[in-house]
XYZ file of C-alpha atoms in Angstrom:
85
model
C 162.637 120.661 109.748
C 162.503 124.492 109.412
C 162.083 126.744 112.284
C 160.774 130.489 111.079
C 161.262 133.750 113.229
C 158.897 135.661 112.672
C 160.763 138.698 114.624
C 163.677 138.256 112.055
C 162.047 136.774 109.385
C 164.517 133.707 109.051
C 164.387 130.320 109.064
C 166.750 127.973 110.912
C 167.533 124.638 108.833
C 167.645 121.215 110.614
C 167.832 117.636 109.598
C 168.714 114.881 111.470
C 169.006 110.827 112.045
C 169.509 107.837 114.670
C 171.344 104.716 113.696
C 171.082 102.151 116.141
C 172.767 98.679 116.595
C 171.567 95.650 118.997
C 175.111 94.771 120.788
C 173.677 92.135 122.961
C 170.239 91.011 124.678
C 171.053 94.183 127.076
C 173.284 96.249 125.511
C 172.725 98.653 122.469
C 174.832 101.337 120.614
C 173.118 104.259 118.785
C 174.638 106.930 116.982
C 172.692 110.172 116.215
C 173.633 113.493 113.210
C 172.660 116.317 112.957
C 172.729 119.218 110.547
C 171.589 122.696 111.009
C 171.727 125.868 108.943
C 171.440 129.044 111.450
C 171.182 132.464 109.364
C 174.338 133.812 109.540
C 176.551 131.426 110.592
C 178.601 128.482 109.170
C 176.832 125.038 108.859
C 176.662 123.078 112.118
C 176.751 119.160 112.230
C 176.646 117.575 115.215
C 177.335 113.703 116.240
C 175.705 111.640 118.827
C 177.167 108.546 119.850
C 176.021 106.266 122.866
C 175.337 103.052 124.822
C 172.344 101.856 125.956
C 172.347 99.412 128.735
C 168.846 97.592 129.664
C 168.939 97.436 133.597
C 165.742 95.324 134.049
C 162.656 95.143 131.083
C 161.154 98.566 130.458
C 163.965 100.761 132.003
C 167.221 101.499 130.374
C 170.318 104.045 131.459
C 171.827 105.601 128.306
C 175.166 107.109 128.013
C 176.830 109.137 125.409
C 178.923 112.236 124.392
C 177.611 114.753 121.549
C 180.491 116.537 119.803
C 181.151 119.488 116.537
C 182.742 117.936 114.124
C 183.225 120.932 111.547
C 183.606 123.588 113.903
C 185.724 124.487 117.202
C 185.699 121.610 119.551
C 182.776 121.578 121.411
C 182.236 118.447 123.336
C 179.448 117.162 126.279
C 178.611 114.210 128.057
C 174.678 112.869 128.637
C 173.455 110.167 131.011
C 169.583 109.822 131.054
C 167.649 107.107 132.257
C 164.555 105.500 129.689
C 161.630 104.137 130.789
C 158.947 102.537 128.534
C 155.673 102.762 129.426
C-alpha cells in the first residue's frame, strides 16, 4: 500500500502479512510483518506475534506483543477481544 501527502507531496511505503497456525481446537498462534518506508527515515519492519484463545464459538481473546526489529527497541503489548458476527 502507498499512502500520498498531498501537503508534502510524499508517499509513505507499506506492505505487510499474517501467518497463522491452528495450535489446538481452541488455541491459535498468528504472527504478523510489517514493512514501511516513511520519507526520510530508515526502513521500519515491524513483527507481530500472538495467541488466540477461543473462549466459547464466535468470541475469541487475543494476546500478543508487536516489537522493531531493525531499529531501537521499541516494544508493546495488545489484548483485544474478537467477536464474529
Amino acid at each position: 500500500a502507498a499512502y500520498y501527502d498531498l501537503e508534502t507531496d510524499q508517499a509513505i511505503w507499506q506492505i505487510e502479512g499474517t501467518i497463522g497456525v491452528r495450535l489446538s481446537d481452541r488455541l491459535a498462534g498468528t504472527l504478523s510483518l510489517k514493512v514501511e518506508d516513511w520519507p526520510e527515515a530508515d526502513l521500519l519492519i515491524t513483527a507481530s506475534p500472538s495467541v488466540i484463545f477461543e473462549l466459547r464459538p464466535g468470541t475469541s481473546i487475543r494476546f500478543g506483543v508487536q516489537g522493531t526489529l531493525n531499529q531501537d527497541p521499541n516494544l508493546g503489548a495488545a489484548l483485544s477481544l474478537w467477536q464474529e458476527f
